[in-house]
GROMACS .gro file of C-alpha atoms in nm:
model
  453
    1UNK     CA    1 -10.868  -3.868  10.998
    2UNK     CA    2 -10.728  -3.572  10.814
    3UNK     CA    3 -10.494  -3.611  10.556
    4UNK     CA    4 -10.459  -3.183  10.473
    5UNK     CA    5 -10.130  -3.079  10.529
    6UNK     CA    6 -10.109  -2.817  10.797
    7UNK     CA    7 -10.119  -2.487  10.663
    8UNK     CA    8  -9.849  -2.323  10.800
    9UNK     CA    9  -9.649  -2.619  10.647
   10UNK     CA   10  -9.772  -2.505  10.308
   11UNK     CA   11  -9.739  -2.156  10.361
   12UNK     CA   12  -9.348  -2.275  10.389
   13UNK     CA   13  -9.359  -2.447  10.086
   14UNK     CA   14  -9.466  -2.142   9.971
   15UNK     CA   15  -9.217  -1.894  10.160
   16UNK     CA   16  -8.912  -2.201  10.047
   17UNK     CA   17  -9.026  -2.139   9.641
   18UNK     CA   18  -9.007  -1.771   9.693
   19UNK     CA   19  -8.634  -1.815   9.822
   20UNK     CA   20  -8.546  -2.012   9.559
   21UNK     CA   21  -8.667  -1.801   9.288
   22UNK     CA   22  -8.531  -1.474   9.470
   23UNK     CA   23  -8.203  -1.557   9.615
   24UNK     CA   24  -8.081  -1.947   9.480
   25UNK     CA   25  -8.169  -1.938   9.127
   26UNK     CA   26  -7.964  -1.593   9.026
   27UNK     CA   27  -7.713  -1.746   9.212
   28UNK     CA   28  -7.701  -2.062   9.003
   29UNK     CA   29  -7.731  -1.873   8.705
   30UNK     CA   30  -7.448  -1.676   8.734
   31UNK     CA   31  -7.070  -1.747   8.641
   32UNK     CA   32  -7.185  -2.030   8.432
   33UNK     CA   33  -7.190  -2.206   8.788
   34UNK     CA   34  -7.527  -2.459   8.565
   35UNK     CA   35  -7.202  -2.635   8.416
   36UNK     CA   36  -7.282  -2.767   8.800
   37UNK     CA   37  -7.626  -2.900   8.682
   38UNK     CA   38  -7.650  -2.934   8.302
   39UNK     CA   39  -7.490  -3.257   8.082
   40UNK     CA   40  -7.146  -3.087   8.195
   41UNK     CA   41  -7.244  -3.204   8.598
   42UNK     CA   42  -7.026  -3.470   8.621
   43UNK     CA   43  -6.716  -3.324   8.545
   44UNK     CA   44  -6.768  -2.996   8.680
   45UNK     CA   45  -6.772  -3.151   8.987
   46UNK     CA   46  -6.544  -3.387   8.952
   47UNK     CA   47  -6.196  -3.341   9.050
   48UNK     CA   48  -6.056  -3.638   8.831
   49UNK     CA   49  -5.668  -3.579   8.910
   50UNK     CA   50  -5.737  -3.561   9.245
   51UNK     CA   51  -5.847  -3.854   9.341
   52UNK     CA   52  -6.178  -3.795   9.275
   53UNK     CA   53  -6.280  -3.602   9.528
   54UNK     CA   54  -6.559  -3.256   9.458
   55UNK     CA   55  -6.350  -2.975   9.281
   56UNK     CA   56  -6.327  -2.708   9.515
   57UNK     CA   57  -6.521  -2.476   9.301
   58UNK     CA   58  -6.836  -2.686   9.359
   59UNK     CA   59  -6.790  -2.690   9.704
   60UNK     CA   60  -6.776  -2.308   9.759
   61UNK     CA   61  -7.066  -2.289   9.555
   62UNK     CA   62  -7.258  -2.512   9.755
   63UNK     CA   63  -7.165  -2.364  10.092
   64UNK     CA   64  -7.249  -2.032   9.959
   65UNK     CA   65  -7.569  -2.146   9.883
   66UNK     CA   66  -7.601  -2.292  10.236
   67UNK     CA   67  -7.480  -1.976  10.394
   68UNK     CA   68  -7.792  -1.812  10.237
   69UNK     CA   69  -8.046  -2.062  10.323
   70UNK     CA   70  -7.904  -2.034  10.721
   71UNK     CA   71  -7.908  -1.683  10.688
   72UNK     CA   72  -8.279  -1.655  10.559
   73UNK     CA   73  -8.386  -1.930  10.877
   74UNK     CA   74  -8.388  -2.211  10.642
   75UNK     CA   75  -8.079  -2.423  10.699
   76UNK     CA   76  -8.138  -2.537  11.026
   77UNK     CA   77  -8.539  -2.553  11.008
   78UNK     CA   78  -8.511  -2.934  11.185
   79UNK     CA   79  -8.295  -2.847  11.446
   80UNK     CA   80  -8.452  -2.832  11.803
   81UNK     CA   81  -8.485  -2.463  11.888
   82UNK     CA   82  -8.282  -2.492  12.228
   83UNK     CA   83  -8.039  -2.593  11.975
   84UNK     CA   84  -8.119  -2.283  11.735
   85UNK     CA   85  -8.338  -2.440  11.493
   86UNK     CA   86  -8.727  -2.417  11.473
   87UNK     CA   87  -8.763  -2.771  11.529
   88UNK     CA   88  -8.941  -2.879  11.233
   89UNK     CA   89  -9.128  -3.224  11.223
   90UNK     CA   90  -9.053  -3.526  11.070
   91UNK     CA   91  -9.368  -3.482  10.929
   92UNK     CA   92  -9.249  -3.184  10.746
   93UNK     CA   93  -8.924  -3.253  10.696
   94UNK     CA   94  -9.067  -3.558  10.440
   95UNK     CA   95  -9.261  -3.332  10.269
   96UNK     CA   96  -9.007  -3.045  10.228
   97UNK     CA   97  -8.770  -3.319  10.081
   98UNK     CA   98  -8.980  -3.438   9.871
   99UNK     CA   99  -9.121  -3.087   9.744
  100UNK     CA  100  -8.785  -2.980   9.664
  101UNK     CA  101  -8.661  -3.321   9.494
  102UNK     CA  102  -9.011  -3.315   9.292
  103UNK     CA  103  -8.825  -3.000   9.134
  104UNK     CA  104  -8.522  -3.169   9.001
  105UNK     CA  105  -8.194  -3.091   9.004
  106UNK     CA  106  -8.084  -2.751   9.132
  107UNK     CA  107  -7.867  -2.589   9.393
  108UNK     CA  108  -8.161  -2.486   9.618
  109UNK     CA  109  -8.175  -2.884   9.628
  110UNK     CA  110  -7.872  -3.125   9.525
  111UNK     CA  111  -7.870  -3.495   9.730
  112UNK     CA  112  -7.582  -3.621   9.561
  113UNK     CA  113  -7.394  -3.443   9.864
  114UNK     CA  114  -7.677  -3.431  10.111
  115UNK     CA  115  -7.693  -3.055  10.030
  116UNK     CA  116  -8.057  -2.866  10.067
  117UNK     CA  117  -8.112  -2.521  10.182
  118UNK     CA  118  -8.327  -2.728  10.448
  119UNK     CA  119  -8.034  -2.907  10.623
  120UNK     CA  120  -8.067  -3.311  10.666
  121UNK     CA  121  -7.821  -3.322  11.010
  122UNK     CA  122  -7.955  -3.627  11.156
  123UNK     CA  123  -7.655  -3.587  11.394
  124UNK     CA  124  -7.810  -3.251  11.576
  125UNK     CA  125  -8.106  -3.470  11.702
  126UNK     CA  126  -7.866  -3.777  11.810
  127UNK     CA  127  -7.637  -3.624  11.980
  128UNK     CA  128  -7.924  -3.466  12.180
  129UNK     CA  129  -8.082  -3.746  12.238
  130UNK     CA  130  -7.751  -3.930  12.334
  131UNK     CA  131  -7.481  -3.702  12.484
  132UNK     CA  132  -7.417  -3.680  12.846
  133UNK     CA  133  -7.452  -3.358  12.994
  134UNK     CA  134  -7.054  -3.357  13.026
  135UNK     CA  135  -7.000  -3.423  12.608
  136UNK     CA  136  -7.299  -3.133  12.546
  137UNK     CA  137  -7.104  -2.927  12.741
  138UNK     CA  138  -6.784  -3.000  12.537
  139UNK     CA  139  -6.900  -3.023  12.181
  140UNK     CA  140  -7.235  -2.860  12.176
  141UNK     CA  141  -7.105  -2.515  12.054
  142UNK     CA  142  -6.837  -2.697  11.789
  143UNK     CA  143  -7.106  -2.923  11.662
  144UNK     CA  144  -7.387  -2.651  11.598
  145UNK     CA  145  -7.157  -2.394  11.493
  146UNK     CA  146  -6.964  -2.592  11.240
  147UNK     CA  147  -6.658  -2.614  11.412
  148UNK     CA  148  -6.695  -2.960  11.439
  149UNK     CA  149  -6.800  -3.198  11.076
  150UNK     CA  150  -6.765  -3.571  11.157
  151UNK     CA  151  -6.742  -3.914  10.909
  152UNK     CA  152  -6.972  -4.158  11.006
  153UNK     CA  153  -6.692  -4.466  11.042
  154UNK     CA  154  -6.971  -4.753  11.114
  155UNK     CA  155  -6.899  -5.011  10.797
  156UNK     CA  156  -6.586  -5.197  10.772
  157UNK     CA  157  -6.400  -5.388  10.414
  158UNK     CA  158  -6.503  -5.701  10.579
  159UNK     CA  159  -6.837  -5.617  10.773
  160UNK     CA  160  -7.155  -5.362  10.612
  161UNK     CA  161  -7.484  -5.526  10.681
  162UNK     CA  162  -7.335  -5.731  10.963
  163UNK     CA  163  -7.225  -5.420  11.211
  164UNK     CA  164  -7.199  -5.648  11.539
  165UNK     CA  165  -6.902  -5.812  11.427
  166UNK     CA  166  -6.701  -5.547  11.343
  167UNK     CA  167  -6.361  -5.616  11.397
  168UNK     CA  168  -6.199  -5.287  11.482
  169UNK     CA  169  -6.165  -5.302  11.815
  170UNK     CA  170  -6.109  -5.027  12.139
  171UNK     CA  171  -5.913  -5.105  12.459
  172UNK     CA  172  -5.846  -4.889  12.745
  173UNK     CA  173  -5.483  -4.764  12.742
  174UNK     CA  174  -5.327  -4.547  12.933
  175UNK     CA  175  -5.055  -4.328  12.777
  176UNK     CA  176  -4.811  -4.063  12.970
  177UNK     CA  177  -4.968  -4.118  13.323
  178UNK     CA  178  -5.346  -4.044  13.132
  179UNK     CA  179  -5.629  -4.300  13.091
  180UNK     CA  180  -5.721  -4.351  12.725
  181UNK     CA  181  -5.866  -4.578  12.439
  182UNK     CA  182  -5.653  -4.734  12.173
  183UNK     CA  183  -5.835  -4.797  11.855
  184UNK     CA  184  -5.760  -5.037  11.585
  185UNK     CA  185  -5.946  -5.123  11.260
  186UNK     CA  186  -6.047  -5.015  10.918
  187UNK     CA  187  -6.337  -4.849  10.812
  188UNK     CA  188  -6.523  -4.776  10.532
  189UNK     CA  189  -6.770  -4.541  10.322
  190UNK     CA  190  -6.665  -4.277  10.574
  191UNK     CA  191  -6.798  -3.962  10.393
  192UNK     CA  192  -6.655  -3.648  10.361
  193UNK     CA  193  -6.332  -3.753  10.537
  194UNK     CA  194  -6.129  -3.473  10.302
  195UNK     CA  195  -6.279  -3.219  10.505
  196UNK     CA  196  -6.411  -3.368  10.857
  197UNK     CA  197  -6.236  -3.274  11.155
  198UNK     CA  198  -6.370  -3.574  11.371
  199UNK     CA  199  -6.497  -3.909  11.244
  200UNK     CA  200  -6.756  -4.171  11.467
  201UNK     CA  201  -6.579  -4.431  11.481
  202UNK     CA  202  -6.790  -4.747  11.670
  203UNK     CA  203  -6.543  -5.026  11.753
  204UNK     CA  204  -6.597  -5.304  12.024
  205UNK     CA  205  -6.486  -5.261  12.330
  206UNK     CA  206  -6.665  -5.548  12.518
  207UNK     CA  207  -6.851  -5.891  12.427
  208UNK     CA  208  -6.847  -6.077  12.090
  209UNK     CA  209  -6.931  -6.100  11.705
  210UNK     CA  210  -7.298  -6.080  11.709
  211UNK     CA  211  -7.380  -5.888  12.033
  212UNK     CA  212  -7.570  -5.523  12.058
  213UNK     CA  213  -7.377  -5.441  12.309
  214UNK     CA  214  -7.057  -5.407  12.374
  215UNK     CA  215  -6.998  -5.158  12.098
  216UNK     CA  216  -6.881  -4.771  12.185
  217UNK     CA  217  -6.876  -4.444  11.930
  218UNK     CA  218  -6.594  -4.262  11.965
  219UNK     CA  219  -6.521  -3.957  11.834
  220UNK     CA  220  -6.155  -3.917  11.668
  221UNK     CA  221  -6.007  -3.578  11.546
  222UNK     CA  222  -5.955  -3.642  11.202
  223UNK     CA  223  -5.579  -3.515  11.242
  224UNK     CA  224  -5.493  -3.792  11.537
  225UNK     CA  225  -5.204  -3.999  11.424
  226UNK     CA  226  -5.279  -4.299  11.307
  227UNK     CA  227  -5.574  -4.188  11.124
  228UNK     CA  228  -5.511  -4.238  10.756
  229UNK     CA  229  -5.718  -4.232  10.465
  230UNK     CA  230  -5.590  -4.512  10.257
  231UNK     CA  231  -5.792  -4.448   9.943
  232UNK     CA  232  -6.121  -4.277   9.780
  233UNK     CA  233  -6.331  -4.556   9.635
  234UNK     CA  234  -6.486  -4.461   9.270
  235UNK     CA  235  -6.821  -4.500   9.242
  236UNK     CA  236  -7.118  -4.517   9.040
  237UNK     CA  237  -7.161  -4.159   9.111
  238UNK     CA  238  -6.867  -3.925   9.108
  239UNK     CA  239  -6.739  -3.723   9.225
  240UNK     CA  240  -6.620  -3.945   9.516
  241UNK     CA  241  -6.582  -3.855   9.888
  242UNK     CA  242  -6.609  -4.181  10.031
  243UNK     CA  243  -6.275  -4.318  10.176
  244UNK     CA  244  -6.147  -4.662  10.326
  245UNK     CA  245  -6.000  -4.507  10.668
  246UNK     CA  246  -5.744  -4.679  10.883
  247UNK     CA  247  -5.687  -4.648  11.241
  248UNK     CA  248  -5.394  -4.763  11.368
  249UNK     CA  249  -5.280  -4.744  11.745
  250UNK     CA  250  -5.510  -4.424  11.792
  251UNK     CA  251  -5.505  -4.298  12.098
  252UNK     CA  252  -5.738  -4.058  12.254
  253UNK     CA  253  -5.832  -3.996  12.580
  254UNK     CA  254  -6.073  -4.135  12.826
  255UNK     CA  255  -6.393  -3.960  12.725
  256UNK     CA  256  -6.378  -3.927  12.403
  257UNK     CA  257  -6.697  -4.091  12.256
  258UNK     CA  258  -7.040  -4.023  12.281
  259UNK     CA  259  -7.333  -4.185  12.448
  260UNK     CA  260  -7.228  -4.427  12.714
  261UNK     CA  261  -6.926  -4.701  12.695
  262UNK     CA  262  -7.076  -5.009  12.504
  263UNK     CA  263  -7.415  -4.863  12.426
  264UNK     CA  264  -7.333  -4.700  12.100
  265UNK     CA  265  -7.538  -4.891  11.842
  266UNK     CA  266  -7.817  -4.704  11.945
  267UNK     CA  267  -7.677  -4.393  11.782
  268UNK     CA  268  -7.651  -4.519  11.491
  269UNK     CA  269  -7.988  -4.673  11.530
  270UNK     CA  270  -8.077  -4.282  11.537
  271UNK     CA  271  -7.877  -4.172  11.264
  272UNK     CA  272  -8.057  -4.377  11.006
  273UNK     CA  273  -8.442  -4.360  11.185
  274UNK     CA  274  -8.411  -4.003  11.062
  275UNK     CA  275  -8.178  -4.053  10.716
  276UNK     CA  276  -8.397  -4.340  10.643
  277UNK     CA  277  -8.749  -4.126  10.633
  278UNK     CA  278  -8.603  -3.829  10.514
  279UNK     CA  279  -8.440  -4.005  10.166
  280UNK     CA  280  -8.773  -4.202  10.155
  281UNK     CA  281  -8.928  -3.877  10.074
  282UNK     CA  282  -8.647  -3.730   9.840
  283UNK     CA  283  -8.655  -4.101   9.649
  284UNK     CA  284  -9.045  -4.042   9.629
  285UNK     CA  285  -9.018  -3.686   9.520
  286UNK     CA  286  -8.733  -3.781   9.221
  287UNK     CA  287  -8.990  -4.034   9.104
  288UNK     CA  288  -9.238  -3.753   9.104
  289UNK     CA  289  -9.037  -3.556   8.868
  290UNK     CA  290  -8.922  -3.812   8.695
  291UNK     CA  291  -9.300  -3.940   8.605
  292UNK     CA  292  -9.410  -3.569   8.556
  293UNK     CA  293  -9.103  -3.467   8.278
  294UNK     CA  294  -9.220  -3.809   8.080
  295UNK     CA  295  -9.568  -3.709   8.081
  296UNK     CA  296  -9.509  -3.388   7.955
  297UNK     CA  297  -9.275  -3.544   7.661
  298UNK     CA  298  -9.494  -3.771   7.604
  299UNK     CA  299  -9.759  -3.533   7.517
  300UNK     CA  300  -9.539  -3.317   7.326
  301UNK     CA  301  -9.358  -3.553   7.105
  302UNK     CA  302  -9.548  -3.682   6.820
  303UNK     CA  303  -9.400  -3.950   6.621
  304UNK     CA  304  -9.567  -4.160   6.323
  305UNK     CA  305  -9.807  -3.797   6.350
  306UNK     CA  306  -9.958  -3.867   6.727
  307UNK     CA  307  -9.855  -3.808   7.039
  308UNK     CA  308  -9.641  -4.037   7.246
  309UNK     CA  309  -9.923  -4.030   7.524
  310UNK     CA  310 -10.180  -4.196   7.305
  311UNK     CA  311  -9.969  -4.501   7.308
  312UNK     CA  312 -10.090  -4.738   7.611
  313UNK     CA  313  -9.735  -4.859   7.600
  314UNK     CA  314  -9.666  -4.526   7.730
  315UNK     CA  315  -9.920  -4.484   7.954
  316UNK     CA  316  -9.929  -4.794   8.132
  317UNK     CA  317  -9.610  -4.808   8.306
  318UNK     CA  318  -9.629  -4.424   8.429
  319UNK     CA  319  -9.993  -4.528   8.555
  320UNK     CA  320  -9.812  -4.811   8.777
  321UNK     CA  321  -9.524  -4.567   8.895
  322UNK     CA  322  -9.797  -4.293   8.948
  323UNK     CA  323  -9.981  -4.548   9.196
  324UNK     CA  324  -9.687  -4.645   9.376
  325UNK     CA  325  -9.614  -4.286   9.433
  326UNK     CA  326  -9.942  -4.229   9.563
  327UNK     CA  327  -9.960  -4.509   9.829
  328UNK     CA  328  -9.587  -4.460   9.915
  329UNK     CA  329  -9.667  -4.055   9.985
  330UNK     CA  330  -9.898  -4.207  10.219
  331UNK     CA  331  -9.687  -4.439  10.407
  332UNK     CA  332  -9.409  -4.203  10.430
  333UNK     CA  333  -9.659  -3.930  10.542
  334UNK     CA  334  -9.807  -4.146  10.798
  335UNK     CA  335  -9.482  -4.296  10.945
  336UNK     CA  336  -9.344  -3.975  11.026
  337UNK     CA  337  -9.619  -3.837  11.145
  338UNK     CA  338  -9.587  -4.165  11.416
  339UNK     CA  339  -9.243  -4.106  11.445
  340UNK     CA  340  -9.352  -3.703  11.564
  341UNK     CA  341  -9.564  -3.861  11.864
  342UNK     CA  342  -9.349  -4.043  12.034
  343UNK     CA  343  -8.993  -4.071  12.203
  344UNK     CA  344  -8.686  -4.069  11.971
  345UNK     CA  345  -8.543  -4.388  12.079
  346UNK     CA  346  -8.897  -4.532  12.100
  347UNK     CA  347  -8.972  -4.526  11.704
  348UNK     CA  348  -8.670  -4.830  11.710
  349UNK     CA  349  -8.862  -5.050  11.915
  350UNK     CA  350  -9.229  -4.964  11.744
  351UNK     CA  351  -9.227  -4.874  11.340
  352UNK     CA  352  -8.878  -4.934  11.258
  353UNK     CA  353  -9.007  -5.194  11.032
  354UNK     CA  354  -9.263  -4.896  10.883
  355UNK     CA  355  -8.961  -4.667  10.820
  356UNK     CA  356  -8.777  -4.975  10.662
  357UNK     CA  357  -9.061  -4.962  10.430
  358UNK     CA  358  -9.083  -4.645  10.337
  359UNK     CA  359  -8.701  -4.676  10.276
  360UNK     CA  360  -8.662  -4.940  10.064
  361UNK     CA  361  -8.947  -4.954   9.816
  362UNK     CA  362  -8.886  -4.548   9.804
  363UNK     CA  363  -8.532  -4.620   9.658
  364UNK     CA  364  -8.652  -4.839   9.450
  365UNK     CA  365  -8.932  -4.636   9.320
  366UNK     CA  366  -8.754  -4.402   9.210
  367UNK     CA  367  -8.454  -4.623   9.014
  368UNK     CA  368  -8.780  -4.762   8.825
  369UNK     CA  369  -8.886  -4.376   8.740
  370UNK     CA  370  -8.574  -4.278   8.649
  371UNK     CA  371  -8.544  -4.565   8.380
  372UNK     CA  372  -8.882  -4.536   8.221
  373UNK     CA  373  -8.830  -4.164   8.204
  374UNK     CA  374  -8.530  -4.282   8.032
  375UNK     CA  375  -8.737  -4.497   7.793
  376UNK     CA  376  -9.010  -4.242   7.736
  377UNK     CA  377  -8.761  -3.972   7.635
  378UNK     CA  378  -8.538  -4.262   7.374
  379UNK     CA  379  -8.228  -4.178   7.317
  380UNK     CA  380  -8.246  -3.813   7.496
  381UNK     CA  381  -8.319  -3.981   7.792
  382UNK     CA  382  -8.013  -4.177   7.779
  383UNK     CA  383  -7.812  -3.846   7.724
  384UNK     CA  384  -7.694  -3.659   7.978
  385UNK     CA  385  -7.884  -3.333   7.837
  386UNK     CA  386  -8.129  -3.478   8.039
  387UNK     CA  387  -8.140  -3.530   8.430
  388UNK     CA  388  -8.263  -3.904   8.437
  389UNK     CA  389  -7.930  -4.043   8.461
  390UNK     CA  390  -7.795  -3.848   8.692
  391UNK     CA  391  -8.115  -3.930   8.911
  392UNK     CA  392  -8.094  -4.294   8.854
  393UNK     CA  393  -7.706  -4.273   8.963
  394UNK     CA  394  -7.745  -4.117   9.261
  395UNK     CA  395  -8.060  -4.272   9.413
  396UNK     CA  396  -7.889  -4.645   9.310
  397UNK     CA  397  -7.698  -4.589   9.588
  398UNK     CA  398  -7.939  -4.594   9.872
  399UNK     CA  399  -8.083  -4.951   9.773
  400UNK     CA  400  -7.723  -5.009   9.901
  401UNK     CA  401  -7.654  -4.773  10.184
  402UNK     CA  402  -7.846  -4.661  10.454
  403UNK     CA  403  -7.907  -5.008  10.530
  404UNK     CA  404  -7.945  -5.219  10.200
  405UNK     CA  405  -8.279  -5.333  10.074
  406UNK     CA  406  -8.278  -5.672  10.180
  407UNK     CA  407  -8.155  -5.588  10.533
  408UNK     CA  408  -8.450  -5.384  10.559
  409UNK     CA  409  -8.684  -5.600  10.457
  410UNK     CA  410  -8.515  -5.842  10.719
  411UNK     CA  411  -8.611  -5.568  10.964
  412UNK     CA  412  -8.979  -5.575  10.835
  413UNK     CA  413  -8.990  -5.943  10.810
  414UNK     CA  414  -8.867  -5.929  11.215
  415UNK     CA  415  -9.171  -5.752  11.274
  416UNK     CA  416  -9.387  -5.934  11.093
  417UNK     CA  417  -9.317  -6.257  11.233
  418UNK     CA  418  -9.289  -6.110  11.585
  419UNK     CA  419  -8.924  -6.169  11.667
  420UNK     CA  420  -8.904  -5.791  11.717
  421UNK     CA  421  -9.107  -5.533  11.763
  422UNK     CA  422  -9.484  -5.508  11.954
  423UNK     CA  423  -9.557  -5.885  11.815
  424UNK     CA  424  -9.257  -6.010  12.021
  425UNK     CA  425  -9.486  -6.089  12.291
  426UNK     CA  426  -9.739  -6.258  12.092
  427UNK     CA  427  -9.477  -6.507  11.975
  428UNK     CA  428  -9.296  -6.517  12.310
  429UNK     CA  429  -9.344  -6.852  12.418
  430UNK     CA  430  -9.171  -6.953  12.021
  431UNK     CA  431  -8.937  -6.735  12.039
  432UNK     CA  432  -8.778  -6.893  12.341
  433UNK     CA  433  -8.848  -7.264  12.243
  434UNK     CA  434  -8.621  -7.146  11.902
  435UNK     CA  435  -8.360  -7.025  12.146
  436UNK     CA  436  -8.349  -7.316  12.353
  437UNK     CA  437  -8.311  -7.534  12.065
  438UNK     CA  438  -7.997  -7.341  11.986
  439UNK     CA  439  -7.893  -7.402  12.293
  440UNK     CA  440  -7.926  -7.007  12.363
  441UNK     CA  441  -8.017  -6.887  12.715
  442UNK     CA  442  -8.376  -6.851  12.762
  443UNK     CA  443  -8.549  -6.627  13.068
  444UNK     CA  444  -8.769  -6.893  13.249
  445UNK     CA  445  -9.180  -6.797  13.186
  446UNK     CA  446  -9.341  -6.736  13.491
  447UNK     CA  447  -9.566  -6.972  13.593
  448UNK     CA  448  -9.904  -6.790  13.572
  449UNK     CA  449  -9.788  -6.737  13.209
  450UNK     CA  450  -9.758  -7.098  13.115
  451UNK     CA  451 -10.048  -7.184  13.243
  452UNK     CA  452 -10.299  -6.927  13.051
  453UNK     CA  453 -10.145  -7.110  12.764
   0.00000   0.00000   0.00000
């Protein structure tokens, strides 16, 4: 076992601090574009009269920024190089994210919008994994060119955790002698809708509530009629871009959607594999700074004539986040590196439970670090004229999204007790005595089976 990190991975550290210094940092200091950063962050990028949404001026910035980074080989460092990128690792992908959130806030670096100069676009990888050879050939060039930004329309008002019964629904209609789908439903939490030109939108075409099948992505030009945003919800964290969409009679043609017809849980499945890992290690690395800024205050401020540090009260509770960091790094470090050896769609039926871990204690790691730092720093730390609230706002969030906390922990506890994952078959002959009790179909055991029990 060899727990070094690979050195051309930290010669890239390395080349990614030089960029930053060279190229991102005179660009953030210039035309007072910190208000974008400092205790002016909120409102700078807050368009308040317009329903929210990110001014435009922060926008430009950020894309400007991102035009450097792709430029300099940065942006697309994950992609898969027959898809132009250099088809970085998941192993080092974690610890570039959480190298650059260990920094703080920045514009080399800002995951409020899922900006970085190293791009997070889990949907490069899935729609490689997932497209027919017919969709590559029509949206390959839009997608990796960025002629083509899509929402992510997989939550509903009445349905988050519970995606299988979804109730927007897509039926084959035909419409001026073509073949077609019309869609129906209501989605919600569909990011970055004010500027998408197609949104996912997975809606069940076949079976019932409850079934993983049965449920097909399509993808929707944002502009189709019947496509409405019906409002910007306010959040925690502004500004907002995250809509309630409705889809009324939309119809689009026979192949638009991606994957196969009633198959397309398993992109999403994709989607947050990679999301999932990759904020583990930003949540991990905003803990890190987090931890690191109170320990410096702590040994600079000096009230009652001694340093905050001497105080165990102090100490203590950054010596419990400091340990969590530690073994989390680990996890997180180890996971992807399982996640690098194996088949994409394989990591769902083998350590989905492991990057469920990483997910959910990461996120709320890194709330904890955000209010001690809060603590340690008194009534600074409560101000905006430091970062800690900012941090704690954003990362709140992803106890919530990505799959809440508790739903992961329901995908861990799966595992554990083997009604998923490589300890199904251990618990095989339980598992179908539970379903037969419910009065569920069960797949007879073969006789040899039964009796080597």
């Amino acid at each position: 076992m060899n727990f070094d990190l690979p050195q051309d991975l930290v010669d890239y550290l390395a080349e990614l601090d030089r960029f930053i210094e060279e190229v991102i940092a005179p660009l953030q200091a210039q035309d007072d574009n910190e208000r974008f950063f400092d205790h002016r962050r909120e409102h700078a990028r807050t368009d308040w009269d317009n329903q929210g949404l990110p001014r435009k001026e922060w926008e430009e910035l950020l894309a400007k920024a991102r035009k450097l980074a792709d430029d300099a080989g940065h942006l697309r460092y994950a992609w898969p190089p027959e898809m132009g990128g250099k088809g970085g690792s998941q192993l080092a992908m974690a610890v570039i994210r959480e190298h650059l959130a260990a920094k703080g806030l920045g514009l080399f670096n800002d995951l409020q919008t899922e900006h970085s100069i190293v791009g997070n676009n889990p949907f490069i990888l899935m729609f490689k994994e997932f497209a027919t050879n017919a969709q590559y050939e029509r949206d390959a060039d839009k997608l990796l060119n960025g002629g083509m930004r899509t929402g992510f329309g997989l939550t509903e008002p009445n349905h988050g955790s519970d995606a299988t019964f979804m109730e927007t629904r897509g039926v084959r209609h035909e419409k001026d002698g073509k073949p077609g789908w019309l869609i129906n439903g209501e989605k919600m939490w569909t990011t970055g809708m004010h500027v998408a030109t197609h949104v996912m939108v997975f809606a069940r075409t076949s079976g019932k509530d409850g079934d993983a099948t049965g449920i097909t992505c399509f993808i929707v030009p944002a502009d189709t009629p019947g496509v409405k945003v019906e409002e910007y919800m306010w959040t925690f964290n502004m500004p907002t871009d995250h809509p309630r969409v409705s889809f009324t009679d939309v119809w689009i043609p026979e192949d638009s959607y991606w994957g196969q017809i009633d198959r397309g849980l398993g992109l999403g499945q994709s989607f947050v594999h990679q999301n999932r890992i990759r904020q583990a290690a930003s949540s991990l690395g905003a803990a890190q700074f987090c931890i690191n800024e109170s320990v410096k205050y702590a040994r600079k401020r000096k009230p009652f004539g001694k340093a905050l540090a001497e105080n165990q009260a102090i100490q203590w509770p950054l010596v419990e986040l400091q340990t969590q960091c530690e073994m989390l790094r680990l996890l997180i470090r180890k996971t992807a590196w399982q996640m690098d050896g194996m088949e994409h769609k394989e990591i769902e039926k083998t350590i989905s439970d492991k990057v469920s871990m990483c997910n959910y204690w990461g996120n709320r790691l890194v709330c904890e670090a955000a209010d001690r730092a809060m603590q340690v720093h008194g009534g600074m730390g409560y101000s905006r004229h430091t970062p800690f609230e900012h941090i704690y706002r954003h990362h709140r969030r992803y106890r919530i999204t990505e799959g809440s906390e508790e739903i992961q922990m329901r995908k861990v506890a799966a595992y554990l007790f083997g009604y998923l994952g490589p300890k199904r078959e251990e618990f095989k002959e339980l598992n179908a005595a539970e379903k037969a009790a419910k009065g569920e179909y069960v797949q007879p055991i073969p006789a040899h089976h039964n009796a080597s029990r």
